[in-house]
Amino acid sequence: MTLIKSISGIRGTIGGKTGDNLTPVDAVKFASAYGTWLKGHAGKEKLTVVIGRDARISGPMIQNLVVNTLVGLGIDIIDLGLSTTPTVEVAVPLEKADGGIILTASHNPKQWNALKLLNEKGEFLSGADGAKILDIAENEAFDFSDVDSLGEITVNDAYMDIHIDEVLNLPLVDAELVKKAGFKVVVDGVNSSGGIIIPKLLEQMGVEVVKLYCEPNGHFPHNPEPLKEHLGDICELVVKEKAHFGIVVDPDVDRLAFISEDGEMFGEEYTLVACADYVLSKTPGNAVSNMSSSRALRDIAQKHGGNYEASAVGEVNVVELMKKNNAIIGGEGNGGIIYPELHYGRDSLVGVALFLTYLAENNITSVAALRASYPQYYMSKNKIELTPQIDVDAILEGMAAKYSNEQISTIDGVKIDFAEEWVHLRKSNTEPIIRIYTEAQTQDKADALAVRIIDEIKAVAGI
């Protein structure tokens, strides 16, 4: 396969040929390009970069390559070791660093890895900055330091605890109130760093924790994307343990899904909805999510007197629109919570702490009943695998033309808004696929719309 280079980072599968996959040579090449860009961007001689990784089997290898490449550019490293994406994002400004790299392929299976690149704010790079890095990599315009100017490595393994402290200090998080509620929660950490940090957070909030797949060995026991079809084990264990609910995170802990006490999915689209309902009830204001996210967030924002807007998919796009709209909370419907009170990044710890406080403050003992209280929308998420013969641009143009009489947005693929349902078609930033998301007021309607649209795409593509 070809390396995927996007606003979500540089990612690919481990092994194979240089340029086709994420090989050691590619890791060094793109780390060199990032470090070279950063030296020009920061405008100063001595730079510091924070680096952390998830528990993937390839993590130590890729981390050693990236760390020592930056050292070779004369950049100092703060090495967090095993960490999470939001932890690195929190650490960059606290350390007054010039940038950060998270070594993780997020929800992708274990054979994948990636370099997620951050600026001095601990936020993902803009598309323009990412393009500059790709240009530097393409031209191999690197200038390494001499032996007297090499960078130094400082190991700091305290940042997961620091991250937890930062979350517990948020004004809308009340650990004492949660402790009094006596919650019991099952945690699926997919054998990555979430298996360490989420139980630690819960224990400090006085929650009884039942651990499932919390050994950070990188051997994912199921597909790590937190979707219903992958989560049968935790759904069964929540019921067996008579837990109040279950928590599932992806390998780098920036996506969060809940399991209701009856073993059913709360719905990762509704993770953001529930957290926003609590936050906006306390601090009214605007909300933002991406174009592939549920209309339910719009309804919740309007309920609390705020406005809602949707951005292109990708955390950097959501953050940009949140800042423009002074949004109080935002994120992505894949279970990504962005709460600017702490930082502008998807953060499962923030989501867990806000959700628990919301339940405790309102004496909610049935997560299933809470889910039923929200506007009912149902989503169908599908994909078409890309091949060299598929012309994505032609497909999008053809679908936009076909539905030109409807409300259409083309800022990210094609989104078609019908009166009671919508469909969003786009090329993924993280996988070689076309994503097809549909939403309607019943699952049957969402599924039927998806089938129709997929058939139309295949007709346009000639496949």
Short mmCIF file of C-alpha atoms in Angstrom, two decimals, residues 73-462:
data_model
loop_
_atom_site.label_atom_id
_atom_site.label_comp_id
_atom_site.label_asym_id
_atom_site.label_seq_id
_atom_site.Cartn_x
_atom_site.Cartn_y
_atom_site.Cartn_z
CA LEU A 73 19.11 17.67 14.05
CA GLY A 74 20.22 19.23 17.33
CA ILE A 75 16.74 19.08 18.91
CA ASP A 76 16.28 18.22 22.60
CA ILE A 77 13.72 15.53 23.38
CA ILE A 78 11.38 15.05 26.32
CA ASP A 79 10.64 11.33 26.08
CA LEU A 80 7.32 10.39 27.71
CA GLY A 81 7.66 6.75 26.67
CA LEU A 82 4.33 4.91 26.84
CA SER A 83 1.71 7.64 26.73
CA THR A 84 -1.49 8.81 25.03
CA THR A 85 -2.24 11.33 22.32
CA PRO A 86 -3.99 13.79 24.66
CA THR A 87 -1.21 13.39 27.25
CA VAL A 88 1.41 14.51 24.74
CA GLU A 89 -0.86 17.39 23.70
CA VAL A 90 -1.12 18.49 27.33
CA ALA A 91 2.63 18.10 27.90
CA VAL A 92 3.80 20.32 25.01
CA PRO A 93 2.59 23.66 26.45
CA LEU A 94 3.30 22.65 30.06
CA GLU A 95 6.91 21.96 29.05
CA LYS A 96 7.01 25.10 26.89
CA ALA A 97 8.18 22.82 24.09
CA ASP A 98 8.31 23.80 20.43
CA GLY A 99 6.37 20.79 19.18
CA GLY A 100 5.40 17.21 19.76
CA ILE A 101 5.05 13.84 18.05
CA ILE A 102 2.70 11.04 19.02
CA LEU A 103 3.67 7.66 17.61
CA THR A 104 0.34 5.95 17.09
CA ALA A 105 -1.96 4.86 14.30
CA SER A 106 -4.95 5.54 16.55
CA HIS A 107 -7.78 3.12 15.70
CA ASN A 108 -5.87 1.23 12.99
CA PRO A 109 -4.90 -2.45 13.61
CA LYS A 110 -1.59 -3.47 15.16
CA GLN A 111 0.39 -3.67 11.90
CA TRP A 112 -0.03 0.10 11.46
CA ASN A 113 1.88 2.96 13.03
CA ALA A 114 2.13 6.68 12.41
CA LEU A 115 3.67 10.01 13.29
CA LYS A 116 1.09 12.53 14.51
CA LEU A 117 2.71 15.97 14.42
CA LEU A 118 2.00 18.84 16.85
CA ASN A 119 2.89 22.53 16.98
CA GLU A 120 4.05 24.54 20.00
CA LYS A 121 0.46 24.71 21.32
CA GLY A 122 0.18 20.92 21.42
CA GLU A 123 -2.28 21.05 18.52
CA PHE A 124 -2.19 19.28 15.18
CA LEU A 125 -0.48 21.07 12.34
CA SER A 126 -2.46 22.98 9.74
CA GLY A 127 -2.79 21.63 6.23
CA ALA A 128 -0.41 24.32 4.99
CA ASP A 129 2.29 23.41 7.50
CA GLY A 130 1.82 19.73 6.74
CA ALA A 131 2.31 20.44 3.04
CA LYS A 132 5.60 22.20 3.80
CA ILE A 133 6.82 19.15 5.71
CA LEU A 134 5.90 16.84 2.84
CA ASP A 135 7.80 19.10 0.43
CA ILE A 136 10.89 19.03 2.68
CA ALA A 137 10.64 15.23 2.85
CA GLU A 138 10.26 14.90 -0.91
CA ASN A 139 13.36 17.01 -1.55
CA GLU A 140 15.26 15.56 1.42
CA ALA A 141 16.26 19.11 2.32
CA PHE A 142 17.85 18.14 5.64
CA ASP A 143 20.85 19.71 7.37
CA PHE A 144 21.97 17.68 10.38
CA SER A 145 23.97 18.99 13.34
CA ASP A 146 27.65 18.43 14.00
CA VAL A 147 28.82 16.32 16.92
CA ASP A 148 29.05 19.27 19.33
CA SER A 149 25.46 20.37 18.64
CA LEU A 150 23.48 17.16 18.99
CA GLY A 151 20.26 17.24 21.00
CA GLU A 152 19.79 15.67 24.41
CA ILE A 153 17.14 13.24 25.66
CA THR A 154 15.28 13.72 28.95
CA VAL A 155 13.00 10.89 30.06
CA ASN A 156 9.83 11.93 31.92
CA ASP A 157 7.40 9.13 32.70
CA ALA A 158 5.20 11.21 35.03
CA TYR A 159 2.96 12.81 32.44
CA MET A 160 0.08 10.37 32.52
CA ASP A 161 -0.29 11.22 36.23
CA ILE A 162 0.09 14.94 35.48
CA HIS A 163 -2.60 14.64 32.79
CA ILE A 164 -4.97 13.01 35.30
CA ASP A 165 -4.31 15.83 37.78
CA GLU A 166 -5.07 18.43 35.12
CA VAL A 167 -8.39 16.74 34.35
CA LEU A 168 -9.38 16.44 38.02
CA ASN A 169 -8.66 20.14 38.52
CA LEU A 170 -11.24 21.20 35.91
CA PRO A 171 -14.08 23.25 37.49
CA LEU A 172 -16.78 21.00 36.01
CA VAL A 173 -15.16 17.79 37.32
CA ASP A 174 -16.15 16.78 40.87
CA ALA A 175 -14.28 13.67 42.00
CA GLU A 176 -15.74 13.78 45.53
CA LEU A 177 -19.29 13.81 44.19
CA VAL A 178 -18.50 10.90 41.89
CA LYS A 179 -16.94 8.96 44.76
CA LYS A 180 -20.14 9.29 46.80
CA ALA A 181 -22.19 7.89 43.90
CA GLY A 182 -20.43 4.51 44.15
CA PHE A 183 -20.08 3.71 40.47
CA LYS A 184 -18.79 0.41 39.13
CA VAL A 185 -17.31 0.56 35.63
CA VAL A 186 -15.78 -1.97 33.22
CA VAL A 187 -12.81 -0.68 31.16
CA ASP A 188 -11.59 -2.12 27.84
CA GLY A 189 -8.14 -0.64 27.23
CA VAL A 190 -7.50 -2.70 24.06
CA ASN A 191 -4.13 -3.70 25.56
CA SER A 192 -2.65 -0.24 25.04
CA SER A 193 -1.93 2.80 27.18
CA GLY A 194 -5.62 3.38 27.89
CA GLY A 195 -5.44 0.27 30.04
CA ILE A 196 -3.19 2.20 32.41
CA ILE A 197 -4.47 5.75 32.37
CA ILE A 198 -8.26 5.23 32.37
CA PRO A 199 -8.29 2.88 35.41
CA LYS A 200 -5.96 5.31 37.24
CA LEU A 201 -8.33 8.20 36.57
CA LEU A 202 -11.35 6.19 37.67
CA GLU A 203 -9.69 5.01 40.87
CA GLN A 204 -8.80 8.59 41.79
CA MET A 205 -12.47 9.46 41.31
CA GLY A 206 -13.52 6.67 43.68
CA VAL A 207 -14.91 4.38 40.98
CA GLU A 208 -14.73 0.58 41.29
CA VAL A 209 -12.91 -0.64 38.17
CA VAL A 210 -13.22 -3.98 36.40
CA LYS A 211 -10.36 -4.29 33.90
CA LEU A 212 -10.65 -5.97 30.51
CA TYR A 213 -7.71 -6.04 28.08
CA CYS A 214 -5.75 -3.50 30.10
CA GLU A 215 -2.28 -5.05 29.67
CA PRO A 216 -0.30 -2.60 27.47
CA ASN A 217 1.45 -5.22 25.33
CA GLY A 218 0.27 -4.05 21.91
CA HIS A 219 -1.53 -7.31 21.12
CA PHE A 220 -4.97 -5.90 20.40
CA PRO A 221 -7.56 -8.53 21.38
CA HIS A 222 -10.07 -7.20 18.85
CA ASN A 223 -10.20 -4.61 16.10
CA PRO A 224 -9.22 -1.46 18.03
CA GLU A 225 -11.81 0.81 16.46
CA PRO A 226 -14.48 1.17 19.19
CA LEU A 227 -17.47 0.05 17.12
CA LYS A 228 -20.30 -2.27 18.19
CA GLU A 229 -19.17 -5.21 16.08
CA HIS A 230 -15.81 -5.27 17.88
CA LEU A 231 -17.02 -4.99 21.47
CA GLY A 232 -18.92 -8.16 22.30
CA ASP A 233 -16.65 -9.06 25.23
CA ILE A 234 -17.13 -5.84 27.18
CA CYS A 235 -20.86 -5.76 26.43
CA GLU A 236 -21.17 -9.20 28.06
CA LEU A 237 -18.91 -8.32 30.98
CA VAL A 238 -20.82 -5.13 31.86
CA VAL A 239 -23.99 -7.19 32.32
CA LYS A 240 -22.21 -10.03 34.13
CA GLU A 241 -20.54 -7.63 36.59
CA LYS A 242 -23.75 -5.61 37.05
CA ALA A 243 -21.69 -2.51 36.31
CA HIS A 244 -23.21 0.92 35.87
CA PHE A 245 -21.59 1.18 32.44
CA GLY A 246 -18.52 0.32 30.40
CA ILE A 247 -15.75 2.44 28.92
CA VAL A 248 -13.88 1.65 25.69
CA VAL A 249 -10.99 3.67 24.29
CA ASP A 250 -8.83 3.25 21.20
CA PRO A 251 -5.06 2.58 21.45
CA ASP A 252 -4.02 6.24 21.80
CA VAL A 253 -6.99 7.21 24.02
CA ASP A 254 -8.47 10.05 21.96
CA ARG A 255 -11.70 8.19 21.14
CA LEU A 256 -14.24 7.21 23.79
CA ALA A 257 -17.29 4.96 23.72
CA PHE A 258 -19.65 3.95 26.51
CA ILE A 259 -21.56 0.69 27.05
CA SER A 260 -24.90 1.01 28.87
CA GLU A 261 -25.72 -1.17 31.87
CA ASP A 262 -27.83 -3.44 29.66
CA GLY A 263 -24.81 -4.32 27.50
CA GLU A 264 -25.92 -2.13 24.60
CA MET A 265 -23.83 0.57 22.98
CA PHE A 266 -24.50 4.07 24.29
CA GLY A 267 -23.35 5.07 20.81
CA GLU A 268 -20.00 6.77 20.21
CA GLU A 269 -21.88 9.58 18.45
CA TYR A 270 -23.61 10.23 21.76
CA THR A 271 -20.42 10.41 23.84
CA LEU A 272 -19.98 14.01 22.69
CA VAL A 273 -23.71 14.67 22.94
CA ALA A 274 -23.85 13.66 26.63
CA CYS A 275 -20.71 15.58 27.58
CA ALA A 276 -21.96 18.64 25.70
CA ASP A 277 -25.34 18.41 27.43
CA TYR A 278 -23.60 18.65 30.80
CA VAL A 279 -21.04 21.32 29.86
CA LEU A 280 -23.53 23.57 28.04
CA SER A 281 -25.99 23.32 30.96
CA LYS A 282 -23.28 24.87 33.16
CA THR A 283 -21.57 27.19 30.66
CA PRO A 284 -23.94 28.02 27.79
CA GLY A 285 -22.34 28.67 24.44
CA ASN A 286 -21.63 27.25 21.00
CA ALA A 287 -20.70 23.75 19.88
CA VAL A 288 -18.85 22.35 16.88
CA SER A 289 -18.42 18.88 15.41
CA ASN A 290 -17.46 17.59 11.99
CA MET A 291 -19.69 16.99 8.99
CA SER A 292 -19.81 13.23 9.60
CA SER A 293 -21.21 13.65 13.12
CA SER A 294 -24.77 13.31 14.35
CA ARG A 295 -27.36 16.09 14.20
CA ALA A 296 -28.01 15.33 17.88
CA LEU A 297 -25.23 17.74 18.93
CA ARG A 298 -26.96 20.51 17.00
CA ASP A 299 -30.18 19.77 18.90
CA ILE A 300 -28.40 19.83 22.29
CA ALA A 301 -26.62 23.12 21.52
CA GLN A 302 -29.89 24.72 20.50
CA LYS A 303 -31.60 23.37 23.63
CA HIS A 304 -29.11 25.31 25.74
CA GLY A 305 -29.41 28.48 23.64
CA GLY A 306 -26.19 28.02 21.67
CA ASN A 307 -25.32 27.77 18.02
CA TYR A 308 -23.91 24.77 16.18
CA GLU A 309 -21.69 24.50 13.11
CA ALA A 310 -19.98 21.60 11.37
CA SER A 311 -16.42 21.57 10.07
CA ALA A 312 -14.56 19.37 7.61
CA VAL A 313 -13.47 16.04 9.10
CA GLY A 314 -10.17 16.11 10.97
CA GLU A 315 -9.32 17.36 14.43
CA VAL A 316 -7.42 20.38 13.14
CA ASN A 317 -10.50 21.50 11.19
CA VAL A 318 -12.79 21.09 14.20
CA VAL A 319 -10.37 23.06 16.39
CA GLU A 320 -10.10 25.86 13.84
CA LEU A 321 -13.89 26.28 13.70
CA MET A 322 -14.20 26.00 17.49
CA LYS A 323 -11.78 28.89 17.92
CA LYS A 324 -13.58 30.94 15.27
CA ASN A 325 -16.96 30.37 16.96
CA ASN A 326 -15.69 30.54 20.56
CA ALA A 327 -17.19 27.09 21.09
CA ILE A 328 -17.43 25.86 24.67
CA ILE A 329 -17.16 22.22 23.61
CA GLY A 330 -16.73 20.30 20.39
CA GLY A 331 -15.27 17.21 18.86
CA GLU A 332 -16.01 14.43 16.45
CA GLY A 333 -18.81 11.88 16.40
CA ASN A 334 -16.30 9.04 16.58
CA GLY A 335 -16.15 9.58 20.35
CA GLY A 336 -13.66 12.45 20.34
CA ILE A 337 -14.27 15.11 23.02
CA ILE A 338 -12.54 18.49 22.69
CA TYR A 339 -12.89 20.67 25.79
CA PRO A 340 -10.83 23.88 25.44
CA GLU A 341 -10.89 24.48 29.20
CA LEU A 342 -8.03 21.95 29.29
CA HIS A 343 -6.69 21.84 25.72
CA TYR A 344 -7.72 21.83 22.07
CA GLY A 345 -7.47 18.10 21.43
CA ARG A 346 -9.65 15.00 21.57
CA ASP A 347 -9.32 13.62 25.07
CA SER A 348 -10.99 10.50 26.47
CA LEU A 349 -9.96 11.38 30.04
CA VAL A 350 -11.86 14.65 29.85
CA GLY A 351 -14.88 12.83 28.44
CA VAL A 352 -14.85 10.19 31.20
CA ALA A 353 -14.53 12.75 34.00
CA LEU A 354 -17.26 15.03 32.65
CA PHE A 355 -19.61 12.10 32.04
CA LEU A 356 -19.14 10.70 35.55
CA THR A 357 -19.72 14.09 37.14
CA TYR A 358 -22.85 14.57 35.03
CA LEU A 359 -24.22 11.21 36.19
CA ALA A 360 -23.36 11.87 39.83
CA GLU A 361 -24.74 15.41 39.95
CA ASN A 362 -28.05 14.37 38.41
CA ASN A 363 -28.38 11.07 40.32
CA ILE A 364 -28.47 9.15 37.02
CA THR A 365 -28.11 5.43 37.65
CA SER A 366 -29.29 4.18 34.25
CA VAL A 367 -27.03 5.11 31.36
CA ALA A 368 -29.49 3.40 29.01
CA ALA A 369 -32.27 5.73 30.20
CA LEU A 370 -30.00 8.75 29.66
CA ARG A 371 -29.32 7.63 26.10
CA ALA A 372 -33.05 7.20 25.48
CA SER A 373 -33.67 10.78 26.62
CA TYR A 374 -31.66 12.26 23.75
CA PRO A 375 -32.88 13.02 20.22
CA GLN A 376 -33.01 9.72 18.37
CA TYR A 377 -30.84 9.52 15.29
CA TYR A 378 -29.36 6.42 13.75
CA MET A 379 -26.24 6.20 11.65
CA SER A 380 -24.93 3.75 9.10
CA LYS A 381 -21.15 3.81 8.54
CA ASN A 382 -19.85 2.11 5.42
CA LYS A 383 -16.78 2.16 3.22
CA ILE A 384 -15.50 1.26 -0.22
CA GLU A 385 -11.93 0.03 -0.51
CA LEU A 386 -9.86 2.10 -2.91
CA THR A 387 -8.08 0.56 -5.89
CA PRO A 388 -5.92 2.27 -8.53
CA GLN A 389 -8.89 2.10 -10.92
CA ILE A 390 -11.20 4.14 -8.68
CA ASP A 391 -11.27 7.87 -9.42
CA VAL A 392 -12.44 9.44 -6.15
CA ASP A 393 -12.74 12.95 -7.58
CA ALA A 394 -14.94 11.71 -10.40
CA ILE A 395 -17.18 9.89 -7.92
CA LEU A 396 -17.61 12.98 -5.74
CA GLU A 397 -18.25 15.23 -8.72
CA GLY A 398 -20.79 12.78 -10.11
CA MET A 399 -22.68 12.50 -6.83
CA ALA A 400 -22.70 16.27 -6.33
CA ALA A 401 -24.14 16.72 -9.80
CA LYS A 402 -26.77 14.03 -9.25
CA TYR A 403 -28.05 15.76 -6.11
CA SER A 404 -27.52 19.38 -7.16
CA ASN A 405 -31.12 20.23 -6.22
CA GLU A 406 -30.48 19.31 -2.58
CA GLN A 407 -28.50 21.21 0.07
CA ILE A 408 -24.90 20.26 -0.66
CA SER A 409 -21.53 21.04 0.92
CA THR A 410 -18.26 20.22 -0.85
CA ILE A 411 -15.76 21.53 1.71
CA ASP A 412 -14.89 17.91 2.55
CA GLY A 413 -15.98 15.39 -0.04
CA VAL A 414 -19.72 15.74 -0.62
CA LYS A 415 -22.37 16.09 2.06
CA ILE A 416 -26.01 15.97 0.99
CA ASP A 417 -28.53 17.27 3.52
CA PHE A 418 -32.07 16.03 2.99
CA ALA A 419 -34.95 17.21 5.16
CA GLU A 420 -34.84 14.28 7.60
CA GLU A 421 -31.57 12.53 6.74
CA TRP A 422 -28.10 13.15 5.35
CA VAL A 423 -25.22 11.40 3.64
CA HIS A 424 -21.51 12.29 3.70
CA LEU A 425 -19.05 10.83 1.18
CA ARG A 426 -15.33 11.46 1.52
CA LYS A 427 -11.90 9.98 1.08
CA SER A 428 -10.49 8.94 4.46
CA ASN A 429 -7.50 10.75 5.97
CA THR A 430 -6.36 7.57 7.72
CA GLU A 431 -7.19 4.59 5.50
CA PRO A 432 -7.26 3.85 1.72
CA ILE A 433 -11.07 3.96 1.58
CA ILE A 434 -14.06 6.10 0.71
CA ARG A 435 -16.22 6.59 3.79
CA ILE A 436 -20.01 6.69 3.36
CA TYR A 437 -21.90 7.90 6.44
CA THR A 438 -25.68 8.23 6.53
CA GLU A 439 -28.02 9.33 9.31
CA ALA A 440 -31.79 9.15 9.65
CA GLN A 441 -34.47 8.91 12.32
CA THR A 442 -34.60 5.11 12.17
CA GLN A 443 -31.87 2.53 11.58
CA ASP A 444 -33.80 1.03 8.66
CA LYS A 445 -33.91 4.39 6.88
CA ALA A 446 -30.21 5.06 7.52
CA ASP A 447 -29.30 1.61 6.19
CA ALA A 448 -31.57 1.94 3.16
CA LEU A 449 -30.07 5.32 2.30
CA ALA A 450 -26.57 3.86 2.60
CA VAL A 451 -27.41 0.96 0.25
CA ARG A 452 -28.86 3.35 -2.31
CA ILE A 453 -25.90 5.70 -2.19
CA ILE A 454 -23.34 2.87 -2.40
CA ASP A 455 -25.10 1.48 -5.48
CA GLU A 456 -25.05 4.94 -7.05
CA ILE A 457 -21.34 5.39 -6.26
CA LYS A 458 -20.56 2.04 -7.88
CA ALA A 459 -22.53 3.03 -10.94
CA VAL A 460 -20.64 6.32 -11.23
CA ALA A 461 -17.29 4.54 -10.66
CA GLY A 462 -18.08 1.66 -12.95
#
